[in-house]
Each structure stands twice: as C-alpha cells, then as structure tokens.
Coordinates of C-alpha atoms and ligand atoms in Angstrom, one line a residue:
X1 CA -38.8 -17.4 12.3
X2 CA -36.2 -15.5 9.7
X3 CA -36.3 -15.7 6.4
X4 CA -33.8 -18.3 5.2
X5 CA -32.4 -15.7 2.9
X6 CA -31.9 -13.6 6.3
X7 CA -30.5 -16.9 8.0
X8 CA -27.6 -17.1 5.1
X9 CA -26.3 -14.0 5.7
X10 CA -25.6 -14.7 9.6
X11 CA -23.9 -18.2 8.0
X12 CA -20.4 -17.5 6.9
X13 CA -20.0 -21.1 5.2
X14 CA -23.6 -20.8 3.4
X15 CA -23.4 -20.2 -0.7
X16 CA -25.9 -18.3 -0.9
X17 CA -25.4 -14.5 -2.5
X18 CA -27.1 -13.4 0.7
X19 CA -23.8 -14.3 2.5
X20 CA -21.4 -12.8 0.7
X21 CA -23.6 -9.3 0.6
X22 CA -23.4 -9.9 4.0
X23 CA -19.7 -10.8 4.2
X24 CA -18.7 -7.5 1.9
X25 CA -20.4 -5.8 4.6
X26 CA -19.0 -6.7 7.4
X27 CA -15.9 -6.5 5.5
X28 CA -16.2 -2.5 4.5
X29 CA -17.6 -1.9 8.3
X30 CA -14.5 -3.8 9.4
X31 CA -12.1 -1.7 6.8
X32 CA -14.0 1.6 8.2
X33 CA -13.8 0.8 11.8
X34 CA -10.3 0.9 11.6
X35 CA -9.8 3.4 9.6
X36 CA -12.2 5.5 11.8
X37 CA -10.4 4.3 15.1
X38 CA -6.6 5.4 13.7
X39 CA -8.0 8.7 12.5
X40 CA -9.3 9.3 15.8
X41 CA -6.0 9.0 17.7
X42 CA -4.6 11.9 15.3
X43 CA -4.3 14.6 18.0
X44 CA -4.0 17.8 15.5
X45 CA -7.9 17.1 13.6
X46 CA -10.3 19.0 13.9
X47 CA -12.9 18.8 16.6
X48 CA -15.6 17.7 14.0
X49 CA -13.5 15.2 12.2
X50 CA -12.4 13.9 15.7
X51 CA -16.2 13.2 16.2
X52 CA -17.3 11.8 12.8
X53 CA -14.8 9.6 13.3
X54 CA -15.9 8.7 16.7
X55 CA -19.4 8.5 15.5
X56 CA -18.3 6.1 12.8
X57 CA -16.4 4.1 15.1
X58 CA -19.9 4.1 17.3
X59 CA -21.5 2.7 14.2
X60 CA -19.3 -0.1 13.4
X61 CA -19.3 -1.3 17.6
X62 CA -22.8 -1.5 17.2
X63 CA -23.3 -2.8 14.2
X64 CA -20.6 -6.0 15.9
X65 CA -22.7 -6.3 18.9
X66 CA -26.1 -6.7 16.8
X67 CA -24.0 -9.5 14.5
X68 CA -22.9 -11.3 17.2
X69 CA -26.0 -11.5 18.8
X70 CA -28.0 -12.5 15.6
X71 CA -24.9 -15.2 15.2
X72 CA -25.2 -17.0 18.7
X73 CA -29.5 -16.5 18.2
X74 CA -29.4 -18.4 15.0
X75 CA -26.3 -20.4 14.7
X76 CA -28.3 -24.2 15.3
X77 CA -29.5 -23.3 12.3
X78 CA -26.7 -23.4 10.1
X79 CA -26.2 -26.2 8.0
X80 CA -23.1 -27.6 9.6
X81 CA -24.6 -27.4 13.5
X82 CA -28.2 -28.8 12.3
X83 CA -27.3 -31.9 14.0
X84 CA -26.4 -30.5 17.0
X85 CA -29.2 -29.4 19.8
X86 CA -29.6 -26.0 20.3
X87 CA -27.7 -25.2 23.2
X88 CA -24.3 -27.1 21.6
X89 CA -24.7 -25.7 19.0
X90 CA -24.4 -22.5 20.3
X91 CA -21.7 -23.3 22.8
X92 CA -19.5 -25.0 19.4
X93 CA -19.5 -21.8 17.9
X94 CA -18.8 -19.5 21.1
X95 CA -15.7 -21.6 21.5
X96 CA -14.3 -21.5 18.3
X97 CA -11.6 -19.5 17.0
X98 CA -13.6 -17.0 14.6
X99 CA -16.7 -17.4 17.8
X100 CA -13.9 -15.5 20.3
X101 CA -12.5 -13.1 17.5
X102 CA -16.2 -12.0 16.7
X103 CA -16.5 -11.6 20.7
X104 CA -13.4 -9.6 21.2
X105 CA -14.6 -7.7 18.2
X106 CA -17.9 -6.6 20.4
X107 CA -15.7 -5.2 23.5
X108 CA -15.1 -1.8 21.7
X109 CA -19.3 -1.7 21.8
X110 CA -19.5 -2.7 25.7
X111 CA -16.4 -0.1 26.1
X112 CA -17.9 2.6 23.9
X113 CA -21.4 1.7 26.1
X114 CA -19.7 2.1 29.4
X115 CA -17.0 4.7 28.6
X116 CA -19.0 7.3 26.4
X117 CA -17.7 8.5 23.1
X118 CA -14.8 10.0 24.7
X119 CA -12.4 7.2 24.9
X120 CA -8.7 7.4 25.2
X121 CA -6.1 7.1 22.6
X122 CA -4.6 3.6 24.7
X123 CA -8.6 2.0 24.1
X124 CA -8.4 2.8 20.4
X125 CA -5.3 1.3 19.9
X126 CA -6.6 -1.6 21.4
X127 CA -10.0 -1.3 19.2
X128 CA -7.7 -1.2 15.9
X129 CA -6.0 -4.4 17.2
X130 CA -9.1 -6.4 17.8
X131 CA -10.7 -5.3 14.5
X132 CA -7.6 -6.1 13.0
X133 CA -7.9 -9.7 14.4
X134 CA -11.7 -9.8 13.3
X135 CA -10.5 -9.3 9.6
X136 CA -7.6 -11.6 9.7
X137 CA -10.0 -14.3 11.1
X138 CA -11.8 -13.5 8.0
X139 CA -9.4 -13.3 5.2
X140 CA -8.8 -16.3 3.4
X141 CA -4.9 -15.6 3.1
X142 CA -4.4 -16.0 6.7
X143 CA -6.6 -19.3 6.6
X144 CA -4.2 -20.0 3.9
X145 CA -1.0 -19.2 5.6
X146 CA -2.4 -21.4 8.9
X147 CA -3.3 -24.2 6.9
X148 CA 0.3 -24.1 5.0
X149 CA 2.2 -24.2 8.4
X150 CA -0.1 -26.8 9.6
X151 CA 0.7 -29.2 7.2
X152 CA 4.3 -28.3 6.8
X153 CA 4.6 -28.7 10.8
X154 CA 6.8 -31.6 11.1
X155 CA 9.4 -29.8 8.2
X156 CA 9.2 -26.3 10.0
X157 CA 9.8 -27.9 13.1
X158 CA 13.3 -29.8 12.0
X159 CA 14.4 -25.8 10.4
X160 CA 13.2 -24.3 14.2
X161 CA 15.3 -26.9 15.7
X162 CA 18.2 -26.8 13.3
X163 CA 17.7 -23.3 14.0
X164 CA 17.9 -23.8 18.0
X165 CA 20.7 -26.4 18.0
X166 CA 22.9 -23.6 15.9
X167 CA 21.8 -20.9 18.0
X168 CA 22.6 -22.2 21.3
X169 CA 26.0 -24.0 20.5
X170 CA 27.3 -20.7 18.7
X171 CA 25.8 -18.3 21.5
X172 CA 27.6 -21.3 24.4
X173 CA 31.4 -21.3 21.8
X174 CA 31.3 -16.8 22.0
X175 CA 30.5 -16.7 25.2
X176 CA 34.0 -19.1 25.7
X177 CA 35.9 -17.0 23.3
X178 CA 34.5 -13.6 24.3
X179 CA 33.5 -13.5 27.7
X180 CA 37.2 -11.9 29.1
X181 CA 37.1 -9.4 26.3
X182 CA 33.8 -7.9 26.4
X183 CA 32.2 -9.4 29.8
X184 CA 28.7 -7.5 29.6
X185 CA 27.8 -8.8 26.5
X186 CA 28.9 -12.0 26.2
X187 CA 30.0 -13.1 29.8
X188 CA 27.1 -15.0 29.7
X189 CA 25.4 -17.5 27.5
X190 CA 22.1 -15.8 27.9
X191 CA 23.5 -12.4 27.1
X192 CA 25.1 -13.8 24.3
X193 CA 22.5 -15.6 22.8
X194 CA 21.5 -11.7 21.4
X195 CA 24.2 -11.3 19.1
X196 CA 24.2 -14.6 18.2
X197 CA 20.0 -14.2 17.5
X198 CA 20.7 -10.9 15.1
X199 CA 23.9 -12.7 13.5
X200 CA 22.0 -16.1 12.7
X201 CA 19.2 -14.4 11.2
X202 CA 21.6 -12.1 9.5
X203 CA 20.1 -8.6 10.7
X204 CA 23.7 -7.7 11.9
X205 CA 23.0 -4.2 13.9
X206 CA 26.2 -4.3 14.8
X207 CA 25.7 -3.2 18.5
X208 CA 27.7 -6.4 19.2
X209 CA 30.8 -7.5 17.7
X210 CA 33.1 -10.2 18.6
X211 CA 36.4 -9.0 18.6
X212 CA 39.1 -11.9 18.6
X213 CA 39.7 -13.5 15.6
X214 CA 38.4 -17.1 16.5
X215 CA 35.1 -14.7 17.8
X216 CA 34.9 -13.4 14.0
X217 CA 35.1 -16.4 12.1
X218 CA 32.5 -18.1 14.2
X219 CA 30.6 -15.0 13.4
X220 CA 31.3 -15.4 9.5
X221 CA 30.2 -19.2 9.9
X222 CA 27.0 -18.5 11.5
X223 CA 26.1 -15.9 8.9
X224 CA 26.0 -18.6 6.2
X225 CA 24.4 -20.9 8.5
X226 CA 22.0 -18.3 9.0
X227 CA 21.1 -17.5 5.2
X228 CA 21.1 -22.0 4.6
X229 CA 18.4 -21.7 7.9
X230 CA 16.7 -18.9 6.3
X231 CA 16.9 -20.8 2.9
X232 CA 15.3 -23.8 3.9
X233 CA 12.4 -22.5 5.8
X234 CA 11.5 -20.3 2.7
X235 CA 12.1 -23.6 0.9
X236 CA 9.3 -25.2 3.0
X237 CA 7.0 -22.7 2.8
X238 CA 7.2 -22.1 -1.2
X239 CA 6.2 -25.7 -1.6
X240 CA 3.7 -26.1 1.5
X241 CA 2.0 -23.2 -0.3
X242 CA 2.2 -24.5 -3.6
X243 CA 1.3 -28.2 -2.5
X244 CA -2.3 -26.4 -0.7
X245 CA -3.3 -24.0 -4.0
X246 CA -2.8 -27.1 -5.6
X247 CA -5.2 -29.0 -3.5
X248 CA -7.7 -26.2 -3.5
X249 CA -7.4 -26.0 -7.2
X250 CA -8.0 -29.6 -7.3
X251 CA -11.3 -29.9 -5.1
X252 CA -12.6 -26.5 -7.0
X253 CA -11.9 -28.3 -10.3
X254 CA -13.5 -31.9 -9.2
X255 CA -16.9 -29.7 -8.0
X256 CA -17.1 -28.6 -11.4
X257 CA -16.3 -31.2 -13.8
X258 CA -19.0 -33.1 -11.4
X259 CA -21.6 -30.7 -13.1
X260 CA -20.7 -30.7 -16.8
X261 CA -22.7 -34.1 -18.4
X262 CA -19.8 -34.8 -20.8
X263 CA -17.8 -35.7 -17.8
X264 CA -20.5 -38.0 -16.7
X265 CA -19.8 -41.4 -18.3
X266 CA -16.6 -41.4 -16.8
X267 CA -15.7 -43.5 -13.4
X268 CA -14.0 -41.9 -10.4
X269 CA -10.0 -43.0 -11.6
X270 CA -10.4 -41.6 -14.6
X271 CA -12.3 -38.4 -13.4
X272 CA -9.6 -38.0 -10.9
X273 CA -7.0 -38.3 -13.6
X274 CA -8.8 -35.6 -15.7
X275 CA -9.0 -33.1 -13.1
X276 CA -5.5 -32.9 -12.9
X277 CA -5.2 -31.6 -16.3
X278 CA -7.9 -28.7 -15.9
X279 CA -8.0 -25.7 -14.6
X280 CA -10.9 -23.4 -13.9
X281 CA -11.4 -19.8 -15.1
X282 CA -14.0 -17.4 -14.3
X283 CA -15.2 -14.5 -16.6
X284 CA -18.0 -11.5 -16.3
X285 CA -20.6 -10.9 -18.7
X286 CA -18.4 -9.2 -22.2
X287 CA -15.4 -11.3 -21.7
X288 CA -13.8 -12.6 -25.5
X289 CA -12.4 -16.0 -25.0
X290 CA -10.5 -15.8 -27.8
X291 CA -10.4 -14.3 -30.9
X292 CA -11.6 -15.6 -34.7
X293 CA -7.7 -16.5 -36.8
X294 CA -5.7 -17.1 -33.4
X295 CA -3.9 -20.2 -32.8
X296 CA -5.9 -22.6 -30.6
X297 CA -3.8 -23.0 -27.4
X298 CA -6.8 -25.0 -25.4
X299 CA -10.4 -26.3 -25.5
X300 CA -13.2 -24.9 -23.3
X301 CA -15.9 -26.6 -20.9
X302 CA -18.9 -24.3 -19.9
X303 CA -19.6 -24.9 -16.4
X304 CA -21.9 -22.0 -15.7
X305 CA -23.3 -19.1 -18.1
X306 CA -23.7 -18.9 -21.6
X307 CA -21.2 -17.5 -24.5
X308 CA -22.0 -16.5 -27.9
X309 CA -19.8 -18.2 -30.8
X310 CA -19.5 -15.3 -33.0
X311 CA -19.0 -17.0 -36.8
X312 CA -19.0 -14.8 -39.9
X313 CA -21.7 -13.3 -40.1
X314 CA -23.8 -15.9 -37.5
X315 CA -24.1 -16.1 -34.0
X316 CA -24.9 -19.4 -32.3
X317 CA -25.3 -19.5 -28.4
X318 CA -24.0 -21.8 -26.1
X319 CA -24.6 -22.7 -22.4
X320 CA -23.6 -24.8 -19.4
X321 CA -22.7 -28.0 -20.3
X322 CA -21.5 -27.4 -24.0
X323 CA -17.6 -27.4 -25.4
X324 CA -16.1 -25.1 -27.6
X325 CA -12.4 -24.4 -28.7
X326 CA -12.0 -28.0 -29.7
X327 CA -12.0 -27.5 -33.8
X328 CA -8.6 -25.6 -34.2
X329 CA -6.9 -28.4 -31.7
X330 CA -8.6 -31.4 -34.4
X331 CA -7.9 -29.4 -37.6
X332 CA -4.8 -28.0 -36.3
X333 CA -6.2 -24.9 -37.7
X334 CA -6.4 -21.1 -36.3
X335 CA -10.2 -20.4 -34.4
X336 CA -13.1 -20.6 -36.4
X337 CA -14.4 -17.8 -34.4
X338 CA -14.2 -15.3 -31.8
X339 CA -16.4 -16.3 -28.4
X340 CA -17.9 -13.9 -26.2
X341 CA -19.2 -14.6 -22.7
X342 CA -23.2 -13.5 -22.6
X343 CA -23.6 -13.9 -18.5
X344 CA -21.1 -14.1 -16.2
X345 CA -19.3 -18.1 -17.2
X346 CA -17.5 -20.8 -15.6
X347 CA -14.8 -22.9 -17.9
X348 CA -12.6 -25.9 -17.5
X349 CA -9.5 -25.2 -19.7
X350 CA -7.7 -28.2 -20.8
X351 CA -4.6 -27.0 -22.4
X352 CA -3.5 -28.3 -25.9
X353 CA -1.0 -30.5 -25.0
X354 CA -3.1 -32.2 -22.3
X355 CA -6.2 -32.6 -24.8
X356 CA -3.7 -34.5 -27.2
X357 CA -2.9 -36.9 -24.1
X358 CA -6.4 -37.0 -23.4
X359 CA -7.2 -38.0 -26.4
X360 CA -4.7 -40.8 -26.4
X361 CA -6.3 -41.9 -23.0
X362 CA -9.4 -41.5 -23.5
X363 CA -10.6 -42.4 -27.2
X364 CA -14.2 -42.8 -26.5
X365 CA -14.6 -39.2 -24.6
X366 CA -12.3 -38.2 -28.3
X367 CA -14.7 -39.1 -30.5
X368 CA -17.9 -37.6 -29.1
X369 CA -15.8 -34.2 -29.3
X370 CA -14.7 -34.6 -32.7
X371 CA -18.5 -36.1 -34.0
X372 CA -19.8 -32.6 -32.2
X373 CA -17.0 -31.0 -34.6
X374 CA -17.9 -33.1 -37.5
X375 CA -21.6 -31.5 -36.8
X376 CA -20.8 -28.1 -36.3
X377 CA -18.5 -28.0 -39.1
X378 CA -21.2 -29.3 -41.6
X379 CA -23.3 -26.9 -40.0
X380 CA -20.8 -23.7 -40.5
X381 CA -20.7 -25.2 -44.2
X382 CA -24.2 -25.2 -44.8
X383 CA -24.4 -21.5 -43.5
X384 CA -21.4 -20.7 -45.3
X385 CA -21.2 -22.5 -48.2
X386 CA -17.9 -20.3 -49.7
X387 CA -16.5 -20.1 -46.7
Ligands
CMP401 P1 -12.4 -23.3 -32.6 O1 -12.4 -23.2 -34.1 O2 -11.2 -23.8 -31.9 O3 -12.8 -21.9 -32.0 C1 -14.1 -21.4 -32.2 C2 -15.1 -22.4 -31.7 O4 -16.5 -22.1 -31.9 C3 -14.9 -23.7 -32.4 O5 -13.7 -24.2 -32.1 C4 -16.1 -24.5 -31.9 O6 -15.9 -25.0 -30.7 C5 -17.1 -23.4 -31.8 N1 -18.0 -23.4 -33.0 C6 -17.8 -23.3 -34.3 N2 -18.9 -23.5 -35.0 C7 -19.9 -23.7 -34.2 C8 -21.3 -24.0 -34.3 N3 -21.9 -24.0 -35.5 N4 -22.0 -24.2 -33.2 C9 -21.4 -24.1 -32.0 N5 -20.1 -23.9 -31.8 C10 -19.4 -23.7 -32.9

C-alpha cells in the first residue's frame, strides 16, 4: 500500500505539496523532453551532444511510461474516483482527455523500446508534438482558453456564421463578376472562396486580385466586413475571458473568506455580497505591506501566515484570522506602521472605497473593526505615551 504522501503526487487535483513537487516535475521533464527531442534533429551537433540528447530524451520516455503506469495502478484511489470500483475507475480516467494525452505521451517510450536510440528525425518531430500536447493538457491557460470558448459557444458561433454567410455570398457575387476575366481563379465558387478567405480575414497576399471595378469594391467592402468580423470575435473573447477570471476570482475569494472567523457571523447573501468587493493577494515570507506615514488605500484580512506590525520602536505579531490596515481608513490618517509578512501570507484586500460601503452596509461587522482600533490605539498610547 503507498504512502498517501506518495498517492498525492500521482493525483493531479490533490492539494497536497506532494503534488505540486510532483507536478513541477513532470513539468521540467516535459520542458526537457522537448528541448532534448528538437536538439536532436539538429543535423550539424556533435556526435556526443546528438547522444546526450538522445539519452535525455530516453530519460523523460521512461520516466512517462513509469507515471502512467503508477496513474492507472492507483487512480481508484483518488479522491474524486473513491466512489467508483476499481476497474471504473480506472477505465474513467483512461478515457479522459488528460488519460489519452498522458498515453500518447508514453508512445515515444514503446518507440524508443522498439526502435533503439537511433530514431529518425520524422519520430522526433512527432515526439515534440505529443509532449507538446502533454503540457498543454497541463497548463492552466489552455484549460482557461477551452473553458472561455465553451461558455462563449453560442456568441462565437453567430461571428463563425456571420463569418460563413459573408464568405460564401462574396466568394458566389466574384465568381459572377470575375469568372470571364480571370477564369482559373475565380471561375468557380470554390476557387474563389480563396481570395475571398485571405480578403475577409484581411491577410491580403495579393496572389489574387479582382480586376473590374465592381470586383474591387466588393473587395474594399469585404475588407471592412472582415476587420467588424474580426472585431466582434475579439470582442467575445475579451469578455468570455474577463467574465471566467472573474468567476475564478470569485470562488478563490469565497474559499477564503470561509476561513477568516470575522467573516463568520455573517449569512450566505451577505457573504456573497462581500466577496465581490475582495480580492486575494499572496506574499512570501519579507514582503512589506505597506509602509509606516503612507496613505491608507485598503484594509487587510490575514487568511494564512503571520505578519509583524512594526510600530515605533514595538513589534506586535499577527496571524491568520486578524485585520490590519483598518486605522488610517477610520482616522482618515496616514499608516500607523509599516507591516511585514513573517511566513509566507494570504490577504483579502478590501479597497478603501468599498470598506466605506461596507461600512454603510454592514454597521455591526463596522463596529467590531473600529472597537479592535479603539483597543489597539489605547494600546499604541500606553506604549507610546508621546507619541
Ligand atoms: P493602519 O494605521 O492603517 O496601518 C498600520 C496597521 O497596524 C494599523 O492600521 C493597524 O491595523 C495595525 N496596528 C496598529 N497598532 C497595532 C497594535 N497595537 N496591535 C496590532 N495591530 C496594530
């Protein structure tokens, strides 16, 4: 039975730091496998660098093949197939998307087994493409860019049609206008669907031209039409992407304000409403918040870590679950002192102008904030009675 430490490293959705040693690397083998295949295909290296890289390459095929295996050996174990018996389990992952990458990923290895070291320039190529495929399965930004088309579907598909219905009906009015002039390219309307392909997406090579004047300005009109297409779909994605980091900004934010106790007396509306005025930061150990004398410009929520409150002269530590930045928005004064992050922190920023609306909103949550700033105030005068 492997260690559960061992078991959340082969689990690409477990937490645990484990995983994401295990994820970094894959990651670097991936980064090296590819680098090791295209150096390989360089015909003028020398015969030893020619066979590092191939030994490298070796390396990285075999390290696939082992991951794979330990994947589909212990994949009813991971958290989200527990419930499943062994066998589907097993069969759930071997048919999903990132199950087939991580398989095509492991031909290289059966290649490299069957083939020798000595393998031809046309099998690297196709190494580098399925490795290439194996880190785009993994790389959030591609998730990203699936999920964003996927939910902008419906829009994209009205642009691809508008795009369609354009192409088509100007390719169908050149071939009319054109076809006795210049008979090769646009006698008919599949051969003239080309130019009008580069002229609507306004590439232009120039290869083919319409030449009577009714020809041009249909030309000229589907340029236009081609930059509005172009336009609209860029339009689309902007917000598609902006809508999901949104979203993912949201859920992040909602996990954490779940585990500061300040936000604990509140019910799900208002928590809900709150979470769409903060935002999350992360800092490593060292970090300065913000300086003692600046203008306060937002408050602070310490999720995870602890940061020091460096006062004149005095230090005072706080961790997960405590406030700071708070006074200068209440006094309307500059920061009573400069705070330093101890351990690597988590923070919910709530911006100034949002903590003033919050404050309107929510008087209760207000006036534990400013009795904790009543307190450390007193407490900073006691310490520093001339200050
Ligand atoms: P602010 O003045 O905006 O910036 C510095 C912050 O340090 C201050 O708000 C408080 O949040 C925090 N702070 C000041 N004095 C103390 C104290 N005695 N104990 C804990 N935190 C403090």
């Amino acid at each position: 039975m492997p260690s559960d430490r061992f078991l959340g490293g082969l689990d690409p959705i477990s937490p645990l730091p484990a995983v994401r040693r295990f994820q970094t690397l894959e990651l670097v083998l991936n980064l090296l496998g590819i680098a090791s295949v295209s150096v390989g295909t360089l015909p003028e290296l020398p015969h030893v660098v020619r066979l590092l890289a191939a030994v490298v390459t070796g390396l990285v095929a075999t390290f696939f093949l082992l991951a794979y295996a330990a994947r589909l050996w212990w994949v009813p174990q991971w958290r989200r197939f527990q419930t499943l018996s062994p066998a589907k389990a097993r069969w759930k992952w071997f048919a999903s998307p990132v199950g087939l990458v991580d398989l095509l990923a492991v031909v290289p290895a059966f290649a490299a087994l069957s083939g020798g070291a000595h393998l031809g320039a046309e099998s690297a190529a196709v190494f580098v493409l399925l490795w290439v495929l194996k880190l785009a399965s993994r790389s959030s930004g591609v998730l990203l860019i699936w999920r964003v088309v996927r939910n902008e579907r419906s829009s994209l598909g009205a642009a691809a049609a508008l795009f369609l219905v354009v192409l088509f009906a100007s390719a169908t009015v050149a071939h009319w206008l054109e076809a006795d002039l210049q008979p090769e390219r646009f006698g008919s309307i599949p051969s003239a669907l080309w130019w009008a392909v580069v002229t609507l997406s306004t590439t232009g090579y120039g290869d083919v031209v319409p030449l009577t004047p009714l020809g041009r300005l249909l030309g000229g009109v589907l340029m236009l039409t081609g930059i509005v297409v172009m336009a609209l779909l860029a339009g689309i994605l902007a917000t598609g992407f902006a809508e999901e980091m949104r979203r993912r900004e949201f859920m992040r934010v909602w996990g954490l304000v779940s585990r500061v106790p300040f936000f604990a007396t509140l019910n799900g509306v208002a928590i809900a409403q709150i979470v769409g005025h903060l935002r999350s930061g992360s800092y490593p150990a060292g970090a300065t918040l913000f300086h003692r004398g600046e203008a306060g410009d937002a408050m602070y929520f310490l999720v995870t870590g602890s940061v020091e409150v460096r006062l004149e002269g005095r230090v005072r530590l706080l961790h997960a679950g405590d406030h700071f930045g708070e006074m200068a928005l209440l006094d309307r004064q500059p920061r009573s002192a400069e705070v330093v992050t101890v351990t690597p922190c988590t923070v919910l920023i709530l911006n100034v102008a949002d903590f003033y609306q919050l404050a309107a909103q929510y008087p209760a949550l207000m006036a534990v904030i400013e009795a904790e700033a009543q307190r450390r105030h007193q407490l900073d005068g006691e310490t520093n009675p001339g200050g």
